[in-house]
Coordinates of C-alpha atoms and ligand atoms in Angstrom, one line a residue:
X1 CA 22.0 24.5 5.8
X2 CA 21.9 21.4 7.4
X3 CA 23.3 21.3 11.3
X4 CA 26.2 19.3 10.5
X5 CA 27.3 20.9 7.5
X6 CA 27.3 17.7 4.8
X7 CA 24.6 17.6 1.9
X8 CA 24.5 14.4 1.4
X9 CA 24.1 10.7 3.1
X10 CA 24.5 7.7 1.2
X11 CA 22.8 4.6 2.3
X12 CA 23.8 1.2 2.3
X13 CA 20.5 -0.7 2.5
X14 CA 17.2 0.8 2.2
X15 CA 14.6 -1.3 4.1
X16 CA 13.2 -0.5 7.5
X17 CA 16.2 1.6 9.1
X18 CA 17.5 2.6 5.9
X19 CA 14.3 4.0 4.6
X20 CA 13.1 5.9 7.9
X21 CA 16.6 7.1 8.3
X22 CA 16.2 8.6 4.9
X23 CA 13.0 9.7 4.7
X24 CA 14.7 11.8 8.2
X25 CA 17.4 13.2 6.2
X26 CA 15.6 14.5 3.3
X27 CA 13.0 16.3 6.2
X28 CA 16.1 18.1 7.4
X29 CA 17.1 19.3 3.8
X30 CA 20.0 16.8 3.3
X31 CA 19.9 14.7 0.1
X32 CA 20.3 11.0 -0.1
X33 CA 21.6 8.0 -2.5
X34 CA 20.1 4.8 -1.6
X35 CA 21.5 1.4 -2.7
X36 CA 20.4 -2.2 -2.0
X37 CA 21.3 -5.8 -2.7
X38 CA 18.9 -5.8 -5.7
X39 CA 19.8 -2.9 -7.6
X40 CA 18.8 0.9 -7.8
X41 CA 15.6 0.0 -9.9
X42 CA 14.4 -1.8 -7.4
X43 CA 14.5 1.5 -5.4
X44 CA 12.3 3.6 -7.7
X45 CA 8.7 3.5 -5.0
X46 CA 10.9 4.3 -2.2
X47 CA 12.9 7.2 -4.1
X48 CA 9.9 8.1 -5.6
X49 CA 8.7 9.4 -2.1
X50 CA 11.7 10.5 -0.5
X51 CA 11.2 12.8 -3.4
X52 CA 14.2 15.5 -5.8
X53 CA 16.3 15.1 -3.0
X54 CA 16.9 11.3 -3.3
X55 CA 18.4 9.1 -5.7
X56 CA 18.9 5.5 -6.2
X57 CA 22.6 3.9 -6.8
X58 CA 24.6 0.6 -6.7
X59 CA 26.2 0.4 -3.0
X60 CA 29.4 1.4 -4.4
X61 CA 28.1 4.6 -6.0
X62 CA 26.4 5.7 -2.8
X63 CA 29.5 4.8 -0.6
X64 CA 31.1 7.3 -2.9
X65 CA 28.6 10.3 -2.9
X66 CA 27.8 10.2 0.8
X67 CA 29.6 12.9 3.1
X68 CA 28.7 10.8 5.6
X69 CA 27.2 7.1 4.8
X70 CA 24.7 4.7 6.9
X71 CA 25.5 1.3 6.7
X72 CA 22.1 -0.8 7.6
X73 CA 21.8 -4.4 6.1
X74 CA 21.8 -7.4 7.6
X75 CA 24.4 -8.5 9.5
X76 CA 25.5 -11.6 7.2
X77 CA 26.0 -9.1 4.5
X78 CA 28.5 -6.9 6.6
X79 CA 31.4 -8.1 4.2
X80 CA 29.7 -7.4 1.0
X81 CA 30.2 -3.0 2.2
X82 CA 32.2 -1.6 -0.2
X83 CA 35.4 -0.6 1.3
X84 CA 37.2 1.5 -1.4
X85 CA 34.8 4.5 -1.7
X86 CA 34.1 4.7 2.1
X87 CA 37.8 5.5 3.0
X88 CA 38.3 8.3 4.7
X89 CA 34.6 8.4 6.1
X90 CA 32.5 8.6 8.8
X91 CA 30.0 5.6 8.7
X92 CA 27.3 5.1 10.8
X93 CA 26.7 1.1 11.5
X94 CA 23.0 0.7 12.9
X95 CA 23.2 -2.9 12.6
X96 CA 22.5 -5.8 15.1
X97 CA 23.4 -9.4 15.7
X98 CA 20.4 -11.9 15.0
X99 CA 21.7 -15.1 14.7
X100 CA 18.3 -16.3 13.6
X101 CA 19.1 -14.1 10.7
X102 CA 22.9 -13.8 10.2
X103 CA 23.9 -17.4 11.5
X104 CA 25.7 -18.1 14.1
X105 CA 29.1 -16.0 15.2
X106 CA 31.4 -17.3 17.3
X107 CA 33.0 -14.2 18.4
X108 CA 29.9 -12.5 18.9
X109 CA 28.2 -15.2 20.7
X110 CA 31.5 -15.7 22.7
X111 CA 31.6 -11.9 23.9
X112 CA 35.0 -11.6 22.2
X113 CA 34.2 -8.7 19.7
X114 CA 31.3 -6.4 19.2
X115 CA 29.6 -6.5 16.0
X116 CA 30.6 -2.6 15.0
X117 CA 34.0 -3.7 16.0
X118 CA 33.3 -6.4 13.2
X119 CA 32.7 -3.4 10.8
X120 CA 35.4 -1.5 11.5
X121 CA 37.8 -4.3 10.8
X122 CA 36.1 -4.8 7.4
X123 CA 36.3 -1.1 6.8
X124 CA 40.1 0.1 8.3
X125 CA 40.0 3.3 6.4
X126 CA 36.8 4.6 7.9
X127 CA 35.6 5.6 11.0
X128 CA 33.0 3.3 12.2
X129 CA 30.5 5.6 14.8
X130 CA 27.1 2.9 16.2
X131 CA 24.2 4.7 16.5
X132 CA 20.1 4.2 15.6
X133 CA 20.9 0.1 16.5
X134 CA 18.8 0.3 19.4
X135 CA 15.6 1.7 18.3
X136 CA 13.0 0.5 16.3
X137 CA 12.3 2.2 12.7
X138 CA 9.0 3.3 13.3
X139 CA 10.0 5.4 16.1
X140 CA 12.9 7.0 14.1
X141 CA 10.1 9.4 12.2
X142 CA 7.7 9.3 15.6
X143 CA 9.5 10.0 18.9
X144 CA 11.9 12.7 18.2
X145 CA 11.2 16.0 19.5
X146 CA 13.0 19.3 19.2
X147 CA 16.0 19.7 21.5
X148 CA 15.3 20.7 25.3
X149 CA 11.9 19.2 25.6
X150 CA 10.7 17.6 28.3
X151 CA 11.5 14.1 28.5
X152 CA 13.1 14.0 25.4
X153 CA 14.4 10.4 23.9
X154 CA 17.9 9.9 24.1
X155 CA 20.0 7.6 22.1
X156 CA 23.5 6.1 22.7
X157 CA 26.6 6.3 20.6
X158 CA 29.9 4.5 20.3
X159 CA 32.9 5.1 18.2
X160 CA 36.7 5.3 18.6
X161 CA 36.9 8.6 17.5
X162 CA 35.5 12.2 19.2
X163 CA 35.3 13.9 16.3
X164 CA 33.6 11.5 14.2
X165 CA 31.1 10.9 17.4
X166 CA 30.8 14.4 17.7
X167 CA 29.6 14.8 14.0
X168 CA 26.4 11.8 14.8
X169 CA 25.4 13.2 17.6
X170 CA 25.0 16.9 16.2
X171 CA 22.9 14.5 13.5
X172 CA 21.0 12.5 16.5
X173 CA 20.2 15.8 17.7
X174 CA 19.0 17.3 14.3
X175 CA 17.0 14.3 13.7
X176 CA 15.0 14.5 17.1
X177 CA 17.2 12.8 19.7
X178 CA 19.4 13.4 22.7
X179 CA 22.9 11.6 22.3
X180 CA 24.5 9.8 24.8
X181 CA 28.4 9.0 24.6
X182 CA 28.7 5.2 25.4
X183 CA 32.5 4.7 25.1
X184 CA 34.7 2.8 22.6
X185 CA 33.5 0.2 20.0
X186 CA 34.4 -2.3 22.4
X187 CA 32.3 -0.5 24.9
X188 CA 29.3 -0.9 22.6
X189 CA 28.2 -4.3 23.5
X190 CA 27.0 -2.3 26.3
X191 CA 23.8 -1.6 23.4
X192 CA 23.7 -4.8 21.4
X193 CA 20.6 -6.9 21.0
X194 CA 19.1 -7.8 24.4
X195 CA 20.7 -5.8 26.4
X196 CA 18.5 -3.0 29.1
X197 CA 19.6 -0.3 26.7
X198 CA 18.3 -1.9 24.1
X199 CA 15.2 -0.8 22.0
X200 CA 13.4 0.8 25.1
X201 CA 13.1 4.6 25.4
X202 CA 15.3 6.1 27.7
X203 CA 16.3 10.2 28.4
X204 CA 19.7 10.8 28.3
X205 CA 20.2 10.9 32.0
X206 CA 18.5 7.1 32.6
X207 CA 21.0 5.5 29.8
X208 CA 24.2 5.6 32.3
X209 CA 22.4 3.5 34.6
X210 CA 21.1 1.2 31.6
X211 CA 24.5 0.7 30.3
X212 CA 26.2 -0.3 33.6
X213 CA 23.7 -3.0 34.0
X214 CA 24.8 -4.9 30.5
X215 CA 26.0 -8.1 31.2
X216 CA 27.9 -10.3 28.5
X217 CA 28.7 -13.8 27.9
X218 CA 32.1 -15.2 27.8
X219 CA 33.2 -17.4 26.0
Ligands
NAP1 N1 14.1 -2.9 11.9 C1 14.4 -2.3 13.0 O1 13.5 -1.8 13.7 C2 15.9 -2.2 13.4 C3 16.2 -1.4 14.4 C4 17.5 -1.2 14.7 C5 18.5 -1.8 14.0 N2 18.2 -2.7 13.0 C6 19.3 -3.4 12.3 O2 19.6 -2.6 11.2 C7 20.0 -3.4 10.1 C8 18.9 -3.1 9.0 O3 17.7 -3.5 9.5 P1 16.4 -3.3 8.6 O4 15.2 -3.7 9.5 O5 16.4 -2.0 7.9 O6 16.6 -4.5 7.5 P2 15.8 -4.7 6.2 O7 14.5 -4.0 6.2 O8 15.8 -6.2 6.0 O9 16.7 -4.0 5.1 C9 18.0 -4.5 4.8 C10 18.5 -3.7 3.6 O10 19.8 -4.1 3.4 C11 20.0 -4.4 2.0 N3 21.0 -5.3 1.7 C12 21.1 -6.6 2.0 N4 22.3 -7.2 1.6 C13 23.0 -6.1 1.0 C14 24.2 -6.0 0.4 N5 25.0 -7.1 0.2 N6 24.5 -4.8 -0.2 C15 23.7 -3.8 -0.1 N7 22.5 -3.8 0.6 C16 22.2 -5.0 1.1 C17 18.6 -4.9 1.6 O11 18.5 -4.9 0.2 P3 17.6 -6.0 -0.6 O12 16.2 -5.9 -0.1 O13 17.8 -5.6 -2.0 O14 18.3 -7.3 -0.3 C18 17.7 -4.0 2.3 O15 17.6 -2.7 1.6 C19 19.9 -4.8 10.6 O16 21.2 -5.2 11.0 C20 19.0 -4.7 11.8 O17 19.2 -5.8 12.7 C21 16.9 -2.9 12.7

């Protein structure tokens, strides 16, 4: 039995968050349905390893089997997220802002949206929670530890919702991290790209201090 109770996360996007987020659930006994851009075949080396527990899909398929479903693609693709099968969900949005990457976004750029905001407006029949944005894949499958010890990593959270917030963080905590609650998805600029809370390890007790010290542009 898993700590949250679901069986089963669907991913959308299977490359360096995707894969280490997965290759987390299936250690903790959930099972997983990848998808990509490319197609499920493409996904065969990485399925391959994750092992019985895994499968590969089309995005739509794995919006549909997830209990709960991780979106992590680039942010230029944020549109392309099936919105049909994830109604009614809880999905976790781990993605950042690279306008190197995604091209520029006026909103973004302007401080007058957040980019999990962004999400949720694609996605009005979910619940969008942020988490795992703001720490680097390797570390996902490195620096977790089991709950109470010393120094433990902590990581923050935002979401519009308690329950659903409540649900990530009992995964955070499964997965080998403190959770911190860091408001509203308009809060959650707070830990976008750049900002002190952002990609540096922190305890639950220093991220308070980390998040007050965000600073935005206006536009
Ligand atoms: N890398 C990190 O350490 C890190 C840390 C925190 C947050 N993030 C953020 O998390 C997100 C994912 O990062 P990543 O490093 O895992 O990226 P990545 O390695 O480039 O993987 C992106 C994944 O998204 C898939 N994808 C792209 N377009 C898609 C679409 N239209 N439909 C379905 N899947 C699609 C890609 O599939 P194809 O390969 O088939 O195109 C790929 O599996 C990004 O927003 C990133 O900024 C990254």
């Amino acid at each position: 039995m898993t700590s949250t109770g679901l069986s089963t996360i669907g991913f959308i996007g299977s490359g360096n968050i995707g894969g280490q987020l997965a290759r987390l659930a299936v250690a903790h006994g959930y099972s997983v349905v990848m998808s990509n851009s490319r197609g499920p075949e493409t996904l065969a080396d990485l399925v391959g390893e994750l092992g019985p527990g895994a499968r590969a899909a089309t995005p739509a398929e794995a919006a549909a089997a997830g209990d709960v479903v991780v979106v992590t693609v680039p942010l230029k693709a944020y549109e392309a997220v099936p919105v049909a099968p994830l109604s009614g969900k809880v999905v976790i949005d781990t993605n950042n802002y690279y306008f190197e990457r995604d091209g520029r976004i006026p909103a973004l750029d302007e401080g007058r949206t957040t980019v999990s905001t962004m999400l949720q407006e694609h996605l009005p029949s979910s619940t969008v929670v942020k988490a795992f944005n703001n720490v680097m894949a390797a570390d996902l499958t490195t620096a977790g530890t089991p709950a109470g010890s010393a120094g433990r990593r902590a990581l923050p959270l935002a979401g519009d919702d308690v329950e659903a917030k409540t649900l990530v963080a009992t995964l955070l905590d499964e997965f080998g991290f403190d959770a911190v609650d860091a408001g509203s998805l308009e809060d959650s600029w707070r830990f976008e790209r750049d900002q002190p809370a952002y990609v540096v390890s922190m305890t639950a007790d220093e991220i308070p201090g980390k998040l007050a010290a965000a600073t935005r542009a206006r536009g």
